[in-house]
CSV table of C-alpha atoms in Angstrom, one decimal:
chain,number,residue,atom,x,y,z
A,1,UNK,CA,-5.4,37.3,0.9
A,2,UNK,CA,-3.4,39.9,-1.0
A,3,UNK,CA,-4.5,43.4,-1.6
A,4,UNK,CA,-6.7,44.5,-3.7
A,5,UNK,CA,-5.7,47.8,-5.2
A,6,UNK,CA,-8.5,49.6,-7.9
A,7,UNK,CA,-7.2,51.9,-10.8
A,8,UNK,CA,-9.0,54.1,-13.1
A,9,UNK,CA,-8.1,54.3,-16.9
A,10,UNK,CA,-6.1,57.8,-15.7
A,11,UNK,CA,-3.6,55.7,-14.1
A,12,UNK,CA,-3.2,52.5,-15.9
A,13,UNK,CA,-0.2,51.5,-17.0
A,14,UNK,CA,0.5,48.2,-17.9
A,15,UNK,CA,3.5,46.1,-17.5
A,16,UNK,CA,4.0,43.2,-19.9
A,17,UNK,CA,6.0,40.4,-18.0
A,18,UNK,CA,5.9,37.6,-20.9
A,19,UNK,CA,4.0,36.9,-24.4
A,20,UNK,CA,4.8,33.4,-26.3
A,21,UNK,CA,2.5,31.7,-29.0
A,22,UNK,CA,2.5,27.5,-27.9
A,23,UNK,CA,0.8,24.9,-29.6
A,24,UNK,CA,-0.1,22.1,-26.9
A,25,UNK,CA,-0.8,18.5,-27.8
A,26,UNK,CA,-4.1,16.9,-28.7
A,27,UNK,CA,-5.4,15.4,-25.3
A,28,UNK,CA,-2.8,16.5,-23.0
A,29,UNK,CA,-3.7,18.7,-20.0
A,30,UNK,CA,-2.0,21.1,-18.2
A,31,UNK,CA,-1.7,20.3,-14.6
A,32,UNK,CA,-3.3,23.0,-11.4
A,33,UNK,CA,-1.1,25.8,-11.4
A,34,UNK,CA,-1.2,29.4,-9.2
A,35,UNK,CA,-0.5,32.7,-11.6
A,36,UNK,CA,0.5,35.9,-9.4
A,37,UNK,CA,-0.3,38.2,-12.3
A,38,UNK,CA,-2.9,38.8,-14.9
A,39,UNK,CA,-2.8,36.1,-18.2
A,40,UNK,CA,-4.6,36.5,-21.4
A,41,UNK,CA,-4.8,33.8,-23.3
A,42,UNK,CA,-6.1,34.0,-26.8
A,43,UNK,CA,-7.3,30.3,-28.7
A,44,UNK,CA,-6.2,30.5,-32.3
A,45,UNK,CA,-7.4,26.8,-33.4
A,46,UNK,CA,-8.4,23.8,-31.7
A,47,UNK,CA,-10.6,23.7,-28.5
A,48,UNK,CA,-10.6,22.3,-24.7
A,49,UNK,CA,-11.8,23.0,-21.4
A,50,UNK,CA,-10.3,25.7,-18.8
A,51,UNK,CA,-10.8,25.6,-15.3
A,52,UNK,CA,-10.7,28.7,-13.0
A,53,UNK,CA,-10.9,27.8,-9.3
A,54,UNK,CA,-14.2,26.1,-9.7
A,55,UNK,CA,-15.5,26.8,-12.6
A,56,UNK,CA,-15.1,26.0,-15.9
A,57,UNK,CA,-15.2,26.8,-19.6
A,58,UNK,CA,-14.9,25.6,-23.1
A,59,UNK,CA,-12.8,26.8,-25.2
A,60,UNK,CA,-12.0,27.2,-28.9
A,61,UNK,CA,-10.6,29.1,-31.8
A,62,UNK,CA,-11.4,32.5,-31.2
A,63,UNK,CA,-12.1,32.7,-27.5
A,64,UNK,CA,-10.3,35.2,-24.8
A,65,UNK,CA,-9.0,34.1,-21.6
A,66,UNK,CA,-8.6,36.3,-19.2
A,67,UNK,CA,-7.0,35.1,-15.4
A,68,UNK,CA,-6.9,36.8,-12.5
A,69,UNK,CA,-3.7,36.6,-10.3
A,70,UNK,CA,-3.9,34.2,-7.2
A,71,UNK,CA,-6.4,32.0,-8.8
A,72,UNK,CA,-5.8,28.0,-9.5
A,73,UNK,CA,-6.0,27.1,-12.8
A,74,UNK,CA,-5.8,24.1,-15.1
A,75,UNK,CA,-6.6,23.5,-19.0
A,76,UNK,CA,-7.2,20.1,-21.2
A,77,UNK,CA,-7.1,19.7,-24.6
A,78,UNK,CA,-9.6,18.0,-26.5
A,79,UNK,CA,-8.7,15.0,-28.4
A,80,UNK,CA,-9.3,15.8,-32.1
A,81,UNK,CA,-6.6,18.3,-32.8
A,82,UNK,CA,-3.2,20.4,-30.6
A,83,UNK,CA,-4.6,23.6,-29.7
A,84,UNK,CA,-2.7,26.9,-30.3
A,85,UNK,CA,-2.8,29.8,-28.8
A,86,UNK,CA,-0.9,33.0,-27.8
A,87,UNK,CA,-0.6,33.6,-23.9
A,88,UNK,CA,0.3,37.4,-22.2
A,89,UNK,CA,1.3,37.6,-18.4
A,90,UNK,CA,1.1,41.2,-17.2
A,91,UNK,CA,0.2,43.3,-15.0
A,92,UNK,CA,-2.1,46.7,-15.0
A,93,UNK,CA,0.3,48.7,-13.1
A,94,UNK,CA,4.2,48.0,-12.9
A,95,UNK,CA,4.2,47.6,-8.8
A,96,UNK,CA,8.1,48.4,-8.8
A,97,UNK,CA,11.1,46.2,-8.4
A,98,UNK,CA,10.5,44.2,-5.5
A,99,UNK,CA,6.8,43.4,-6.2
A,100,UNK,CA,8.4,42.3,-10.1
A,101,UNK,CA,9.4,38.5,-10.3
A,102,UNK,CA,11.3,36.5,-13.6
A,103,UNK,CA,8.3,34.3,-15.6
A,104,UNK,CA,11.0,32.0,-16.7
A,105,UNK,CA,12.1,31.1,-12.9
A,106,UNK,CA,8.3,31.1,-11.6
A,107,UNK,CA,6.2,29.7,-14.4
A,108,UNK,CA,8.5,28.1,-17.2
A,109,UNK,CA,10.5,26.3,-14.0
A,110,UNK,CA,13.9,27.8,-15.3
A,111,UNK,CA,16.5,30.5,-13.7
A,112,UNK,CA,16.7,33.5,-15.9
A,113,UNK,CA,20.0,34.2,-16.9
A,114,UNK,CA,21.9,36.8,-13.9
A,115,UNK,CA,18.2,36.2,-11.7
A,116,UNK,CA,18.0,35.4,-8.3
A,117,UNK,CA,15.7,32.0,-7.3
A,118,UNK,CA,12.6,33.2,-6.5
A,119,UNK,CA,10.4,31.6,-3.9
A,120,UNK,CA,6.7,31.8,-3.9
A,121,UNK,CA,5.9,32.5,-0.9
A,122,UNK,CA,6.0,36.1,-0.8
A,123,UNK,CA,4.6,36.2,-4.7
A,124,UNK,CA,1.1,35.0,-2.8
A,125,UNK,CA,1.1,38.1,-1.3
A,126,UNK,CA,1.4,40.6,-4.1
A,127,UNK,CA,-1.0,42.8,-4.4
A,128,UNK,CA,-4.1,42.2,-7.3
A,129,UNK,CA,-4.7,45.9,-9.3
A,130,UNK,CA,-8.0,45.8,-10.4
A,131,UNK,CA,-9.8,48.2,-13.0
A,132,UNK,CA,-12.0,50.4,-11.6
A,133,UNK,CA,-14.4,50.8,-14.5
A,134,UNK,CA,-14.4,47.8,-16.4
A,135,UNK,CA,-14.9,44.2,-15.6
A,136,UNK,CA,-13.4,41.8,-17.7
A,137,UNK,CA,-15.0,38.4,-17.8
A,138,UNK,CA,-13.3,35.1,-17.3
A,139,UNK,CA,-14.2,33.8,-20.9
A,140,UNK,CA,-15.5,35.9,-23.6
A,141,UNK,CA,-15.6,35.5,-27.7
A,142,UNK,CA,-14.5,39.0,-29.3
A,143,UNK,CA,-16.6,40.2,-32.3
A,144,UNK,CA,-13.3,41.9,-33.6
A,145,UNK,CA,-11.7,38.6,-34.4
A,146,UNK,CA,-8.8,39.9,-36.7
A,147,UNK,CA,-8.2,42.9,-34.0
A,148,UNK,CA,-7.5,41.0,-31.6
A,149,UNK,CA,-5.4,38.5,-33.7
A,150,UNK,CA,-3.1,41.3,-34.9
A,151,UNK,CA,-2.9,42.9,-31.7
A,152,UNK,CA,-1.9,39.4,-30.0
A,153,UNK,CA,1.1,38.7,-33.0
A,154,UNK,CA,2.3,42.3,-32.6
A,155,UNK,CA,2.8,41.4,-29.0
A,156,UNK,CA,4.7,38.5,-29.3
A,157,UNK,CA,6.8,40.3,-31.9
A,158,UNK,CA,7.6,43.1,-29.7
A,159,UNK,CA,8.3,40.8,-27.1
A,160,UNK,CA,10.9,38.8,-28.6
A,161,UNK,CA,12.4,41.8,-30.2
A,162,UNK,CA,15.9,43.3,-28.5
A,163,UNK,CA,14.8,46.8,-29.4
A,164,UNK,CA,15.1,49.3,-26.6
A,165,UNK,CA,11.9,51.0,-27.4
A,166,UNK,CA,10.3,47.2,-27.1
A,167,UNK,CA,9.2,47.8,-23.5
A,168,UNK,CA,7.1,50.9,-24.8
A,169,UNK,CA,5.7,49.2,-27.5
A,170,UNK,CA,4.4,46.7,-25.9
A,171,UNK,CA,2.8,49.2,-23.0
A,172,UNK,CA,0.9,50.5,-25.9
A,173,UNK,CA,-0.1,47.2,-27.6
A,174,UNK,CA,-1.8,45.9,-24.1
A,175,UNK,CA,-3.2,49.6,-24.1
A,176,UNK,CA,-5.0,48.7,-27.8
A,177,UNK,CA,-6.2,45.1,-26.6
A,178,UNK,CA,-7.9,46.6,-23.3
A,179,UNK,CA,-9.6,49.5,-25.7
A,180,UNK,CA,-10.4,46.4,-28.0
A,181,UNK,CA,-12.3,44.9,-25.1
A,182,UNK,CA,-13.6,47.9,-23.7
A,183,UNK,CA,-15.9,48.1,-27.2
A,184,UNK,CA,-16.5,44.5,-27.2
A,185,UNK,CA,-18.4,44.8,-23.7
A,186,UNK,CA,-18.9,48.5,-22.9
A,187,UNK,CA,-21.6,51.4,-24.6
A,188,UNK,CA,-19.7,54.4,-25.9
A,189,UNK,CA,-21.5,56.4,-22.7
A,190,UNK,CA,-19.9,53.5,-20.7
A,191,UNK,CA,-22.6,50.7,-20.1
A,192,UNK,CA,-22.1,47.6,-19.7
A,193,UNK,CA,-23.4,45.6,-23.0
A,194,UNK,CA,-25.9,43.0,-22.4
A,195,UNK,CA,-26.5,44.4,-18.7
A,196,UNK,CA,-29.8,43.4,-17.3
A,197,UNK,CA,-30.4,47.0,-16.7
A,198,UNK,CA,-28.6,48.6,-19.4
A,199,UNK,CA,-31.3,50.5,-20.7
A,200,UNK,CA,-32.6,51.6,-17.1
A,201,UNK,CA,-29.0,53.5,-16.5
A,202,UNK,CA,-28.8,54.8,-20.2
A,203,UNK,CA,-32.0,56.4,-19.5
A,204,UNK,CA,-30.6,57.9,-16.1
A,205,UNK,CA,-27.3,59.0,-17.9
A,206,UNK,CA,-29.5,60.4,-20.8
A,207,UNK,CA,-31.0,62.6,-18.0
A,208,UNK,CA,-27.7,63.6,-16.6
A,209,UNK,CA,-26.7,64.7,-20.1
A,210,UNK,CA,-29.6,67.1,-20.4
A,211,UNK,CA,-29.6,68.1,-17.1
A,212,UNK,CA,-26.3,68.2,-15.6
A,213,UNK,CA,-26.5,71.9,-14.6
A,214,UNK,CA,-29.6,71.1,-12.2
A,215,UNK,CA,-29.2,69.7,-8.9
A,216,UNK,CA,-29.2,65.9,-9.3
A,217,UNK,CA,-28.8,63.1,-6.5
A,218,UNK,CA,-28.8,59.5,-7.1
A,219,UNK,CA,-32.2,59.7,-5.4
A,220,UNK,CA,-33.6,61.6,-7.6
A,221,UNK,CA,-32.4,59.0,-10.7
A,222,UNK,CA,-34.1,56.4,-8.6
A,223,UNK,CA,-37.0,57.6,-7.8
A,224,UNK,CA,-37.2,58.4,-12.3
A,225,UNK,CA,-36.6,54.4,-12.3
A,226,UNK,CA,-39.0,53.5,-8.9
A,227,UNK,CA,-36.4,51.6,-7.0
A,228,UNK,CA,-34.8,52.6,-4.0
A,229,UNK,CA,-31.6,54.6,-3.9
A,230,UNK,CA,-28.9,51.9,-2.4
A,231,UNK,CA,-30.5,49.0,-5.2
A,232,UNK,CA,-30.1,51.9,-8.6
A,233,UNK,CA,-26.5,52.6,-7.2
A,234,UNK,CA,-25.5,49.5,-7.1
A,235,UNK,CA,-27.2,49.1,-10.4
A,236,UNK,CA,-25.4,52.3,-12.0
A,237,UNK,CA,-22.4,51.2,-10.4
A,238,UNK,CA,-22.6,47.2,-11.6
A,239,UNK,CA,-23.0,48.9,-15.3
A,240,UNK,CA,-20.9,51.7,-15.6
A,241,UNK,CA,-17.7,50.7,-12.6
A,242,UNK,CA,-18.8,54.3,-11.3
A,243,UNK,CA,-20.8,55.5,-8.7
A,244,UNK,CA,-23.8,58.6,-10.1
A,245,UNK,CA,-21.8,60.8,-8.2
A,246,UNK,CA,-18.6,60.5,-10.4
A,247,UNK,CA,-20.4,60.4,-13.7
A,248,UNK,CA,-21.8,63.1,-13.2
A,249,UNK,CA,-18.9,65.3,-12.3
A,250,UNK,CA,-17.2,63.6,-15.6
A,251,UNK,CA,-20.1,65.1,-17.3
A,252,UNK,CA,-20.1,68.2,-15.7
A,253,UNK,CA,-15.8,68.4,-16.0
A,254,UNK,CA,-16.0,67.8,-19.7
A,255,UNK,CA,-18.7,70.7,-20.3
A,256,UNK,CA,-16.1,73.1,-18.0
A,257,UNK,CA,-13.6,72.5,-20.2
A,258,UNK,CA,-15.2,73.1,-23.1
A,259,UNK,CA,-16.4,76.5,-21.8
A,260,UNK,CA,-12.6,77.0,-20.5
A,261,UNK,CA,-11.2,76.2,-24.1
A,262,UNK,CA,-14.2,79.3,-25.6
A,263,UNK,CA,-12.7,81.6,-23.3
A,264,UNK,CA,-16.1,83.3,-23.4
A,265,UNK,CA,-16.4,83.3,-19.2
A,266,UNK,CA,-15.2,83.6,-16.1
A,267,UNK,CA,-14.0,80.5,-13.8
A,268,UNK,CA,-17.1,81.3,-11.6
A,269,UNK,CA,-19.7,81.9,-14.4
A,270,UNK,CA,-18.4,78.7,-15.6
A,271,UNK,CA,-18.7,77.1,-11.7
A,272,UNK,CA,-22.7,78.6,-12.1
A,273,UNK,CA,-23.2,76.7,-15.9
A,274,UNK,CA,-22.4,73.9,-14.9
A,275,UNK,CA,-24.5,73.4,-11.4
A,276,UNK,CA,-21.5,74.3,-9.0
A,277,UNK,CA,-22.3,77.3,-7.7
A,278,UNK,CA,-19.0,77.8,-5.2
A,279,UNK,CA,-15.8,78.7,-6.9
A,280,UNK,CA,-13.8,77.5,-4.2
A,281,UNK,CA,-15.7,73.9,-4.4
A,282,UNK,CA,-15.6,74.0,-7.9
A,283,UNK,CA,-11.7,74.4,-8.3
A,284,UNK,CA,-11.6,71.7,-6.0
A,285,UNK,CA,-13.0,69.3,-8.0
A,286,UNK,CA,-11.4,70.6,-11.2
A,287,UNK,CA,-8.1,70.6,-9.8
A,288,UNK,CA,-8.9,67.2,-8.1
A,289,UNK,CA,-9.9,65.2,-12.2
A,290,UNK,CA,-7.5,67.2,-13.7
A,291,UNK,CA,-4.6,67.6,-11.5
A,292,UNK,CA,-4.9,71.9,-12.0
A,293,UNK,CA,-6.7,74.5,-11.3
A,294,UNK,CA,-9.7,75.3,-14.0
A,295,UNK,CA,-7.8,79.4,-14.4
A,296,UNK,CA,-4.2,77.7,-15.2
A,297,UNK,CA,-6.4,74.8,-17.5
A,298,UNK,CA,-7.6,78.0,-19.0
A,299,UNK,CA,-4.1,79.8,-19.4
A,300,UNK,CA,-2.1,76.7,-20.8
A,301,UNK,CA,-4.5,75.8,-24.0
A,302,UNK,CA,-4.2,79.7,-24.9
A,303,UNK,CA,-0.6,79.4,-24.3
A,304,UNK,CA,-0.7,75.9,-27.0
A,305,UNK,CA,-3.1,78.5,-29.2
A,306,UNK,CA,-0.3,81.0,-29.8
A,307,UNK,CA,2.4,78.6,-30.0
A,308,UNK,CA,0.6,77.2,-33.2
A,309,UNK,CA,-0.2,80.3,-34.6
């Protein structure tokens, strides 16, 4: 089994490997096949069935793929009509040069031009970069219909352009589609839509709003909801992709830099607003989401300030 490596939105980064829009026969079916990245696949007309590992799906106009790497996968079309589609193999993070592999040599069964043959046998062992805070389902039907459409076409433009800013474009294209999803499945405080307890961690995160300068525990949240500490964690967690812990010290990181950016208080009056009493502890953690300390966060947007006056 390959690793399994998690990554917040802070350090995504995703590497397009290949986009092409195909149109595949009625009633033909493509055979079982192994993918060692991440594929979209969005169904412009026509419909057929998808199978992932065991389980399966129908598909049709309109519908969003997503495959996870490692996984067996085969499709058939259905009779009445050729199905097209566009189809996007990436990956979240680029994983460097000798984790990268040609798509024409592995999947399309042809040598890219200057490339060396590739064997699978050590692709089965890449690693599988997983985002930490949102799950993407197997089969979903976006809302956003024409979004997605233009964000898909865009892609394959970009892809088969020579440009030399290409590679950047297309970074930022797979950047829109996965904030496209994120508001096709997530709340704007970050639930997960259509969550079986998706009003149960609103109302907790509702109460961290209000009262993120008081001392709050997870047990504390559960015992507002009457369950038991370990099940509303893995509640919050199944809903949100974070643990209470780290969505509170978003919320209270966001209200420290907004105090910062007054410039109304000191770094430990700040530390005492917010429910972190230690200045040491607090810098910590400042330092630790925002990769400085809160006085130099301080300094720089005064710095920006005066360079714009």
């Amino acid at each position: 089994m390959s690793e399994i490596l998690r990554v917040d939105y802070r350090m995504l980064s995703p590497y397009v490997r290949y986009v092409h829009e195909v149109e595949l026969p009625a009633g033909s079916r493509l055979p079982k096949r192994h993918i060692y990245d991440y594929e979209f696949i969005y169904v412009l007309k026509g419909s057929g069935t998808i199978w992932i590992e065991e389980r399966s799906y129908a598909i049709r106009s309109g519908d969003l793929v997503h495959i996870r790497p490692h996984l067996v996968n085969e499709m058939l079309i259905a009779d009445e009509a050729p199905m097209l589609c566009f189809a996007v193999h990436f990956d979240y993070v680029f994983l460097g040069e000798g984790l990268d592999f040609s798509p024409y040599s592995v999947y399309l069964g042809r040598k890219a031009e200057g490339a060396e043959s590739t064997g699978e046998s050590w692709l089965a062992n890449r690693p599988t970069v997983v985002l930490a805070e949102m799950e993407i389902p197997e089969k979903m039907q976006p809302l956003a219909a024409q979004q997605f459409y233009e964000v898909f076409r865009e892609l394959r433009h970009y892809f088969e352009e020579s440009r030399t800013d290409a590679p950047l474009r297309l970074k930022t294209l797979l950047l829109q589609l996965i904030g496209l999803i994120h508001s096709e499945l997530m709340s704007k405080e970050g639930v997960r839509i259509g969550h079986s307890h998706a009003d149960l961690v609103l109302d907790a995160i509702t109460y961290m709003e209000a009262h993120f300068t008081e001392r709050i525990s997870s047990g504390l949240l559960a015992k507002r909801a009457a369950l038991t500490p370990k099940y509303f964690g893995t509640i919050f967690r199944q809903a949100t992709g974070q643990s209470v812990a780290d969505y509170l010290l978003r919320l209270r990181m966001e209200e420290a830099k907004r105090l910062l950016r007054l410039r109304k208080y000191s770094v430990q009056e700040i530390a005492e607003i917010i429910g972190i009493g230690d200045l040491y502890y607090f810098s910590k953690l400042f330092k630790r989401v925002e990769g400085i300390p809160p006085k130099r966060y301080a300094d720089s947007i005064l710095w920006l300030e005066r360079g714009n006056e």
